[in-house]
Coordinates of C-alpha atoms and ligand atoms in Angstrom, one line a residue:
X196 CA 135.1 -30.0 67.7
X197 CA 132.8 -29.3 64.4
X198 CA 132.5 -32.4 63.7
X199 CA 129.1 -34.1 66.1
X200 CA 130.5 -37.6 67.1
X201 CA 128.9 -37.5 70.7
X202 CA 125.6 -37.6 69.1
X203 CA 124.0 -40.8 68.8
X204 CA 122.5 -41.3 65.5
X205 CA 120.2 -44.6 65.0
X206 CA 121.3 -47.3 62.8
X207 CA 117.9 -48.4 63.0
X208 CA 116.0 -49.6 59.6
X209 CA 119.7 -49.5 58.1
X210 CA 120.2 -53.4 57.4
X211 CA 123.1 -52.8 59.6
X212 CA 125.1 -55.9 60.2
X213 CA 126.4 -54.9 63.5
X214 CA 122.9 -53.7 64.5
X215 CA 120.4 -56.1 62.6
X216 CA 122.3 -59.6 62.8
X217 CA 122.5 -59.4 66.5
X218 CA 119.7 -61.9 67.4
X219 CA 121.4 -64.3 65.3
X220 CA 125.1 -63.7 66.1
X221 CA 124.3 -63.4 69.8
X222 CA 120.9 -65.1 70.2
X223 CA 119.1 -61.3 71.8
X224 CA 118.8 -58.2 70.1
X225 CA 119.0 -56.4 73.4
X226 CA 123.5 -56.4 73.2
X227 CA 124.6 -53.0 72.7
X228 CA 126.8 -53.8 69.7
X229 CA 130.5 -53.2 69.8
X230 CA 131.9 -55.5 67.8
X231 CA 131.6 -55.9 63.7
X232 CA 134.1 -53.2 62.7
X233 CA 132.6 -50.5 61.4
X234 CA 131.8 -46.8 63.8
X235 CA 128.4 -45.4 64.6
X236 CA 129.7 -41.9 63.0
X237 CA 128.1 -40.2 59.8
X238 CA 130.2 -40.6 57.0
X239 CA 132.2 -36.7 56.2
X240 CA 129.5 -34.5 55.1
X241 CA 131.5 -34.2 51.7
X242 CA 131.3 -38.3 51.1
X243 CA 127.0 -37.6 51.6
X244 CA 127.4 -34.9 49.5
X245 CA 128.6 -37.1 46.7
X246 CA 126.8 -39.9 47.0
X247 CA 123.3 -37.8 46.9
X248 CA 124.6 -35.7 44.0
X249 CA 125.2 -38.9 42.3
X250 CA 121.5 -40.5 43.2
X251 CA 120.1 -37.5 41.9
X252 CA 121.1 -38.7 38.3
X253 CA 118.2 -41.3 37.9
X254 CA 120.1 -43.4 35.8
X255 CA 122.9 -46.1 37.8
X256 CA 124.4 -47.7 34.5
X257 CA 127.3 -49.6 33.7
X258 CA 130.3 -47.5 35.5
X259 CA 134.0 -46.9 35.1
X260 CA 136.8 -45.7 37.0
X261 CA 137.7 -42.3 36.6
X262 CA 140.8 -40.9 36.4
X263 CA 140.0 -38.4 39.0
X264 CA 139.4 -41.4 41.5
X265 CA 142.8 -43.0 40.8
X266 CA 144.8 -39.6 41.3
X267 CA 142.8 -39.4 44.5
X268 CA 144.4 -42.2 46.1
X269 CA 147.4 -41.3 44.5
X270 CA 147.3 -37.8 46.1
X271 CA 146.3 -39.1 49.3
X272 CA 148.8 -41.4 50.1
X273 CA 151.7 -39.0 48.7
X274 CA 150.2 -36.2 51.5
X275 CA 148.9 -38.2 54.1
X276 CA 151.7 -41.7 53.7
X277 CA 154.8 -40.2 52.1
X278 CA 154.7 -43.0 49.7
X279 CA 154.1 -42.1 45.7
X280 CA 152.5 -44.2 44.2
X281 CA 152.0 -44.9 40.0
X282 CA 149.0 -44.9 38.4
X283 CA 149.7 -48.2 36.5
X284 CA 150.0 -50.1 39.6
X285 CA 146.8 -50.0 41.2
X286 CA 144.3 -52.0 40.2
X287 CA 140.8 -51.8 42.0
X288 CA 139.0 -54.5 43.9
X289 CA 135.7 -55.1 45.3
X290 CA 137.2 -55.2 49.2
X291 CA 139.9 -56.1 51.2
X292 CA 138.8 -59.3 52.0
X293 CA 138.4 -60.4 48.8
X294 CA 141.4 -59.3 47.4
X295 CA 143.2 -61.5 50.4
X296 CA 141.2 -64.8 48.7
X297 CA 142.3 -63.5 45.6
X298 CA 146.1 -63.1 47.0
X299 CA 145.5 -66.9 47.7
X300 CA 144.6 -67.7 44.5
X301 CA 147.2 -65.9 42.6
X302 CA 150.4 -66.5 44.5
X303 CA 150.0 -70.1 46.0
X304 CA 148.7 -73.4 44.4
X305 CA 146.4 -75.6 46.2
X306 CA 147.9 -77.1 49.2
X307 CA 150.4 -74.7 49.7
X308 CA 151.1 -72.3 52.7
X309 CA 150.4 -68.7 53.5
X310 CA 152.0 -67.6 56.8
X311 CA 149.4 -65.9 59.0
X312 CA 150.4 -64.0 62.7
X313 CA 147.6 -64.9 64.9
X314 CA 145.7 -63.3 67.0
X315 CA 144.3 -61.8 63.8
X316 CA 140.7 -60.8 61.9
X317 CA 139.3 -64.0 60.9
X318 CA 139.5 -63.7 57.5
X319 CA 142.8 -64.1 57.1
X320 CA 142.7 -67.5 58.3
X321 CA 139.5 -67.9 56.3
X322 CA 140.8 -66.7 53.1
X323 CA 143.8 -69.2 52.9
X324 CA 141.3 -72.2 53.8
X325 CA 138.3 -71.5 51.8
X326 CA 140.6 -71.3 48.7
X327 CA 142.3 -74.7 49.5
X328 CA 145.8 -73.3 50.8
X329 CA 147.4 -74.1 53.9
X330 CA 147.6 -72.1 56.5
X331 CA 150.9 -71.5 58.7
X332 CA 150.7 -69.9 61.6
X333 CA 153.0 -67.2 63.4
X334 CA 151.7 -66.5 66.5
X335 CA 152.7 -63.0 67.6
X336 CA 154.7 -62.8 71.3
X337 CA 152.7 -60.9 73.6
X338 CA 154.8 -58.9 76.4
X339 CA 153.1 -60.7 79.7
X340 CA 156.1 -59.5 81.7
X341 CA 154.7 -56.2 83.8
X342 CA 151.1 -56.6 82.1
X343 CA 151.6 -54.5 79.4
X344 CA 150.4 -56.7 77.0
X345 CA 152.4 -55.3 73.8
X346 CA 152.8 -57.1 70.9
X347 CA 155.6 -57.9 68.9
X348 CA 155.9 -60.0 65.6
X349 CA 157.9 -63.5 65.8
X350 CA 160.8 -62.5 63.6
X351 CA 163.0 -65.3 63.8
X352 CA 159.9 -67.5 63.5
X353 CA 159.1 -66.0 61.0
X354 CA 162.1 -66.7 58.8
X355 CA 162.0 -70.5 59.6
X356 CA 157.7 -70.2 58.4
X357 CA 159.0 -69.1 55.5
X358 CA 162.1 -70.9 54.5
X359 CA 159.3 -74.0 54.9
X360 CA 159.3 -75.3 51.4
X361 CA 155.6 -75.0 51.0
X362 CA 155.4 -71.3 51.9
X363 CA 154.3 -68.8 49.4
X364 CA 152.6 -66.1 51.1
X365 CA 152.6 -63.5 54.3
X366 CA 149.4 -61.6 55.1
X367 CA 150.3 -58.9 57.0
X368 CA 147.9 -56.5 59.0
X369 CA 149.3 -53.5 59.1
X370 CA 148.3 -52.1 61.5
X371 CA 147.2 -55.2 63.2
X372 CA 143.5 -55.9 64.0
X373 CA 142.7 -57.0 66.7
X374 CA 145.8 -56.1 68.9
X375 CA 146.3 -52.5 67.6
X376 CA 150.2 -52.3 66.7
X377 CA 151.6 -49.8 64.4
X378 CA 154.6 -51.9 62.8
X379 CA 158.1 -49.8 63.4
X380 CA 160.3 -49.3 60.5
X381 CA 162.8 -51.6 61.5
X382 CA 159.6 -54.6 62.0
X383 CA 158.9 -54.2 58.2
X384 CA 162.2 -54.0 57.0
X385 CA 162.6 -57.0 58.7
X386 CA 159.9 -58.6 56.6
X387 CA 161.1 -57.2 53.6
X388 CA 164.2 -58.9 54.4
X389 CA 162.6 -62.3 55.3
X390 CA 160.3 -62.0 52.2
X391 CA 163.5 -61.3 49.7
X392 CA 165.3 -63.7 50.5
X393 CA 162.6 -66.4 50.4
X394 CA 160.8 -65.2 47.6
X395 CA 157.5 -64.8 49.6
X396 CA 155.1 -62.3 48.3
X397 CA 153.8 -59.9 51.2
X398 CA 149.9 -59.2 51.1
X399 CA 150.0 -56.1 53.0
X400 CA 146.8 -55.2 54.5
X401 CA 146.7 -52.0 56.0
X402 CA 143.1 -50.8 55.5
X403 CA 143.8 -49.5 58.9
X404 CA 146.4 -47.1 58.4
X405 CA 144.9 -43.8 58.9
X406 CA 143.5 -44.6 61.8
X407 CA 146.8 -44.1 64.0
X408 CA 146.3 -42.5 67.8
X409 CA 148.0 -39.1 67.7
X410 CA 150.4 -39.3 69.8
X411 CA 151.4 -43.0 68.8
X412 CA 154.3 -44.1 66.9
X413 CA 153.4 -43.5 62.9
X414 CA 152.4 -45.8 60.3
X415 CA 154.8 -46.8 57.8
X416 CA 153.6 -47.9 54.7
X417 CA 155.2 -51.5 54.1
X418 CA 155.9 -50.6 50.1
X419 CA 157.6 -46.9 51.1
X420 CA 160.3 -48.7 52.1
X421 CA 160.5 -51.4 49.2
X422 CA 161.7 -51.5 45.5
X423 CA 159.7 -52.1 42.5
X424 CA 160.5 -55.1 42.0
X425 CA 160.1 -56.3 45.4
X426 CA 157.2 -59.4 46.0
X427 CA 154.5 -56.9 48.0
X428 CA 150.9 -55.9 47.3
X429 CA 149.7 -53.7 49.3
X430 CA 145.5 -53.0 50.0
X431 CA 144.2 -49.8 51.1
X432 CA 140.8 -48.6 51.1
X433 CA 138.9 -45.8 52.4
X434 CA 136.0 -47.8 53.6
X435 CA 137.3 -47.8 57.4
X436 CA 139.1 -44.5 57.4
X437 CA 135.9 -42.5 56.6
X438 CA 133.0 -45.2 57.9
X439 CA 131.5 -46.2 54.7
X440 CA 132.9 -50.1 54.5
X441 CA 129.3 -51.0 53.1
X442 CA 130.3 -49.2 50.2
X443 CA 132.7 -51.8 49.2
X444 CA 135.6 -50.4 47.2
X445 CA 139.2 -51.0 47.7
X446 CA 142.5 -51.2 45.4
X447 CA 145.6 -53.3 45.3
X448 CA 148.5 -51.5 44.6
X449 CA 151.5 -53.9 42.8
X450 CA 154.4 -52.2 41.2
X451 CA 156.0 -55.7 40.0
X452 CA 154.2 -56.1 36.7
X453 CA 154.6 -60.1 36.9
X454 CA 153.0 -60.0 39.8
X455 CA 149.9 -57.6 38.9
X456 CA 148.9 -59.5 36.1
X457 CA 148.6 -62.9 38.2
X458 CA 146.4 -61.1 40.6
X459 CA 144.4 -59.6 37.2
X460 CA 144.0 -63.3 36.0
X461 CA 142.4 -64.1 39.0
X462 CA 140.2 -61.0 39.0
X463 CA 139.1 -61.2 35.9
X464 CA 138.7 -65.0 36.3
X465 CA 135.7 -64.0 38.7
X466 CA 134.5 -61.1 36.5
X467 CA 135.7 -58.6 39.4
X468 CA 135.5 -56.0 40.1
X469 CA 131.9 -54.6 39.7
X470 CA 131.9 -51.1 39.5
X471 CA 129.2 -49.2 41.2
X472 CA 128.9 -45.7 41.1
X473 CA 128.1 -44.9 44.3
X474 CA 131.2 -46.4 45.9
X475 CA 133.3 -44.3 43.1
X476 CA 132.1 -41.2 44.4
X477 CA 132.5 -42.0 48.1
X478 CA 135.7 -43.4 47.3
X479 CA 136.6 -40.1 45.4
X480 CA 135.1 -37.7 48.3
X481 CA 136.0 -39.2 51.2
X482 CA 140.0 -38.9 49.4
X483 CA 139.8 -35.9 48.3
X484 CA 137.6 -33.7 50.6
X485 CA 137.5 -35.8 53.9
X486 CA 140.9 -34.8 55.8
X487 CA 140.0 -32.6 58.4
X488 CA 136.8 -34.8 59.4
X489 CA 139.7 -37.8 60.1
X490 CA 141.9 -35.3 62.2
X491 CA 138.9 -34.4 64.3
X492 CA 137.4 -37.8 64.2
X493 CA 141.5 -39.6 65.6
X494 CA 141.1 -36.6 68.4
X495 CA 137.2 -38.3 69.2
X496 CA 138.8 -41.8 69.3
X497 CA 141.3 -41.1 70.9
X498 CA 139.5 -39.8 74.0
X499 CA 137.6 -43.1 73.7
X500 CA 140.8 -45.2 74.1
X501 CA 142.0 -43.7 76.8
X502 CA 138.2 -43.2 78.8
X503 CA 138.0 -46.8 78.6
X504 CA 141.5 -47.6 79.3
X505 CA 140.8 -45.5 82.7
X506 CA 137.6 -46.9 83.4
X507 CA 138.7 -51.1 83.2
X508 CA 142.2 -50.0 85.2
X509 CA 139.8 -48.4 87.6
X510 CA 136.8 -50.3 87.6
X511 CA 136.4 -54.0 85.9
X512 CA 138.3 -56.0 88.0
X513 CA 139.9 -59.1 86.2
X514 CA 140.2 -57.4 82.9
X515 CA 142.5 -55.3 81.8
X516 CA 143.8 -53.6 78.9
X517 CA 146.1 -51.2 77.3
X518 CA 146.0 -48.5 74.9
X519 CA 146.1 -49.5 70.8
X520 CA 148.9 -47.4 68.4
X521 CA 146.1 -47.6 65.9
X522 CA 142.2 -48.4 65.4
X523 CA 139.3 -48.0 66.9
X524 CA 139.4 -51.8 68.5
X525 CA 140.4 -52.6 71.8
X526 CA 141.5 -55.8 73.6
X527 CA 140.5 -56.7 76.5
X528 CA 142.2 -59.6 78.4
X529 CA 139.5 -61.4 80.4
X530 CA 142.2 -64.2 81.6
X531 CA 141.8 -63.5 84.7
X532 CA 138.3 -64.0 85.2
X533 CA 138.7 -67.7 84.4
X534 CA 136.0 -68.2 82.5
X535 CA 136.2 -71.0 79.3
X536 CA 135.5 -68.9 75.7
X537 CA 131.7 -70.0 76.3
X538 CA 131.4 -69.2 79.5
X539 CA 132.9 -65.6 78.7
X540 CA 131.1 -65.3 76.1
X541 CA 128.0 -66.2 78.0
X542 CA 129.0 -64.0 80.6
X543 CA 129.4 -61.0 78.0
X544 CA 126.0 -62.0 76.4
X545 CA 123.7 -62.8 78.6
X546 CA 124.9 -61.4 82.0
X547 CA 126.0 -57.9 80.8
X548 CA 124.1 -57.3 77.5
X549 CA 126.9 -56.6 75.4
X550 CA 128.1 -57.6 72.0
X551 CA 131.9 -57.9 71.5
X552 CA 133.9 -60.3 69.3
X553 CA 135.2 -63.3 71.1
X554 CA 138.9 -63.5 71.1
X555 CA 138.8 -66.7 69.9
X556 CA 137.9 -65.6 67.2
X557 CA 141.0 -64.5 66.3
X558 CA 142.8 -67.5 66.4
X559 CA 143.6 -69.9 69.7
X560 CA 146.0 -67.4 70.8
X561 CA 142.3 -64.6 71.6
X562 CA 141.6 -67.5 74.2
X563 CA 140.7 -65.3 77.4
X564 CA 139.9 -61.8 75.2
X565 CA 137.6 -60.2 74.1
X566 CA 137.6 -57.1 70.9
X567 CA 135.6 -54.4 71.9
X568 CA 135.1 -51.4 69.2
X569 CA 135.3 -48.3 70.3
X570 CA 133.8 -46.3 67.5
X571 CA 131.0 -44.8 68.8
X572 CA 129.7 -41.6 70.6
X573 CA 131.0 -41.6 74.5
X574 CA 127.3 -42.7 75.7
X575 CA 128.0 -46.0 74.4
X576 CA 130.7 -46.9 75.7
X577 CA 129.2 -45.6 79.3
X578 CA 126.8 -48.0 78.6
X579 CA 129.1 -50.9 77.4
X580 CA 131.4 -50.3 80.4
X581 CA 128.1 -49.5 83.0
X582 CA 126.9 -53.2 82.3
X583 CA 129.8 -55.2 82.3
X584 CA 130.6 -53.6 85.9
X585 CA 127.6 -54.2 87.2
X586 CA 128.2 -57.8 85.5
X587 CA 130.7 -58.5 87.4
X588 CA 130.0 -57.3 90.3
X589 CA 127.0 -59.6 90.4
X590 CA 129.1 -62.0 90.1
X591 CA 131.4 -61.3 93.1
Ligands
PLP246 C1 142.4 -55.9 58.8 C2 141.1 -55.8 58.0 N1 141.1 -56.1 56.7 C3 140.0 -56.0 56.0 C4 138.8 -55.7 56.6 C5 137.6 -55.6 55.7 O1 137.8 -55.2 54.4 P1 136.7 -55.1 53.3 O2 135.4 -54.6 54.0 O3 137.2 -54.1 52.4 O4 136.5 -56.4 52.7 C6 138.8 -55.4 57.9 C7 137.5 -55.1 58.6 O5 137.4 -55.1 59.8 C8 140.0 -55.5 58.7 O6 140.0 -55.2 60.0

């Protein structure tokens, strides 16, 4: 492997939120952090190329978008996705997260309902409720039958959410964070389906989808399988794929003209989005120049996943787990340890030193779990895993 990701590199001095805000998120700054969602890799040499070439230019003005960076995406998702996407229909957007407020905003009216599928990243609940819509929840079926703990989408549910009257909008995670399913074909065009015939537009977030396990089934991208004219936005980014989230760039990409100039209104409602140079040339590197680090970086991850799959089968007694299609999350099911979600977050906290995200989190449905991230050089994780056996062996 070229690529160094069994070197630790410090985050120290970094203002990193994953690092920095653990005193307050977890009351110690002694947790060995897994949890916010980004890795503890350097960024592709090629990405810290461009950023330093473009701080060398001592003069950080008002920026635009390239061309080059819009036929980067457009060259990346052709190669890498199989889907083609037009120039006209992307428009770009500070991040994900607030492009799913502004999905909100544009395609429901206060009071009205976007259809979530819990257990999912908090924002998506957040997003619907801090812009006064309503959420309406899908909970995804978990397989309990032999433990293997897969996940499936509620389809049938999910027809009668969205035949609901009030019902406006799906956000789909694609793949899903936290419970690491690559969606088949036949899933989305299921959704497709649901979402024709009930007009419901489709926010599809799938800011994860390069970060599929070789190995695992392959990500589809929702839109490659849907007309023009079909009611789906789709938001990618680079941020996760090449670690540089802080950078904060994304795009939207909406082929239905109607429904690209709603989100627009409500971008350019908010002045949004700022463009900084910086995350332009990340952004532009990172598409262009940062394949092979990915392909060595999925091979790193994935001998992550399956290390610590091994090592809870083998070792942490009362929690178990199985092995994600996609991302560098895992979730761990603590249900058996009978613990409340204070008392397992106490027991994460304070007896073994770790910080994860509480299941909880995630939505009533993360009672019992906990998300650990797995993006990291192997020591970590010996570390992570080290603790919380000795944790619960005290505890025995
Ligand atoms: C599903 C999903 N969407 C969006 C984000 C964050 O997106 P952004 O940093 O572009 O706002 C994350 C980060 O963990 C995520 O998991």
């Amino acid at each position: 492997m070229s690529v160094p990701f069994d070197e630790p590199v410090s985050r120290d001095q970094t203002c990193s939120v994953k690092f920095d805000a653990r005193k307050a998120v977890f009351g110690r700054d002694d947790v060995i952090p897994a949890w916010v969602a980004d890795m503890d890799f350097p960024a592709p040499e090629a990405v810290t190329r461009a950023l330093s070439e473009r701080a060398a230019h001592p003069i950080y003005g008002y920026t635009l978008f390239p061309e080059s960076l819009y036929q980067s995406m457009i060259d990346w998702f052709a190669q890498r996705h199989h889907w083609q996407i037009e120039r006209e229909w992307i428009l770009m957007a500070p991040g994900v997260v607030p492009s799913l407020h502004a999905a909100a905003m544009a395609y429901a009216n206060p009071g009205e309902g976007v259809i979530i599928q819990p257990p999912v990243y908090p924002p998506f609940f957040s997003s619907v409720r801090l812009s006064g819509r309503t959420v309406i929840e899908n909970p995804l079926i978990r397989d309990e039958d032999g433990g293997s703990g897969y996940y499936r989408m509620d389809l049938d549910h999910l027809d009668a959410c969205a035949a609901r009257p009030e019902a406006r909008v799906l956000l789909l995670c694609s793949p899903h964070n936290p419970v690491g399913r690559v969606w088949t074909r036949d899933e989305l065009q299921s959704v497709l389906d649901i979402a024709r015939r009930h007009d419901l537009v489709v926010v599809s977030d799938e800011i994860h989808c390069d970060l599929g396990y070789p190995g695992s089934p392959s990500h589809t991208v929702l839109a490659s399988l849907a007309r023009e004219d079909d009611p789906l936005v789709t938001a990618v980014a680079p941020s996760k794929t090449f670690n540089m989230p802080g950078l904060g760039l994304s795009a939207l990409v909406i082929p239905d003209p109607e429904r690209r100039k709603a989100m627009k209104t409500v971008f350019e409602s908010m002045h949004l989005p700022q463009c900084n140079p910086f995350s332009i040339a990340g952004f532009e590197a990172g598409y262009r120049e940062g394949e092979a680090w990915l392909d060595e970086l999925k091979e790193y991850l994935k001998s992550n996943r399956d290390f610590v799959a091994d090592w809870v089968s083998q070792r942490l007694p009362g929690i178990r787990t199985s092995a994600p299609e996609a991302t560098y999350l895992m979730w761990l099911d603590c249900r058996e340890l009978e613990l409340d979600d204070t008392e397992l977050k106490r027991f994460f906290v304070r007896d073994a030193g770790v910080g994860l995200n509480p299941g909880v989190s995630f939505g009533a449905e993360g009672r019992g779990f906990m998300r650990l991230n797995i993006g990291c050089p192997r020591s970590t994780l010996v570390a992570v895993l080290e603790r919380l056996e000795s944790a619960l062996s005290a505890r025995s």
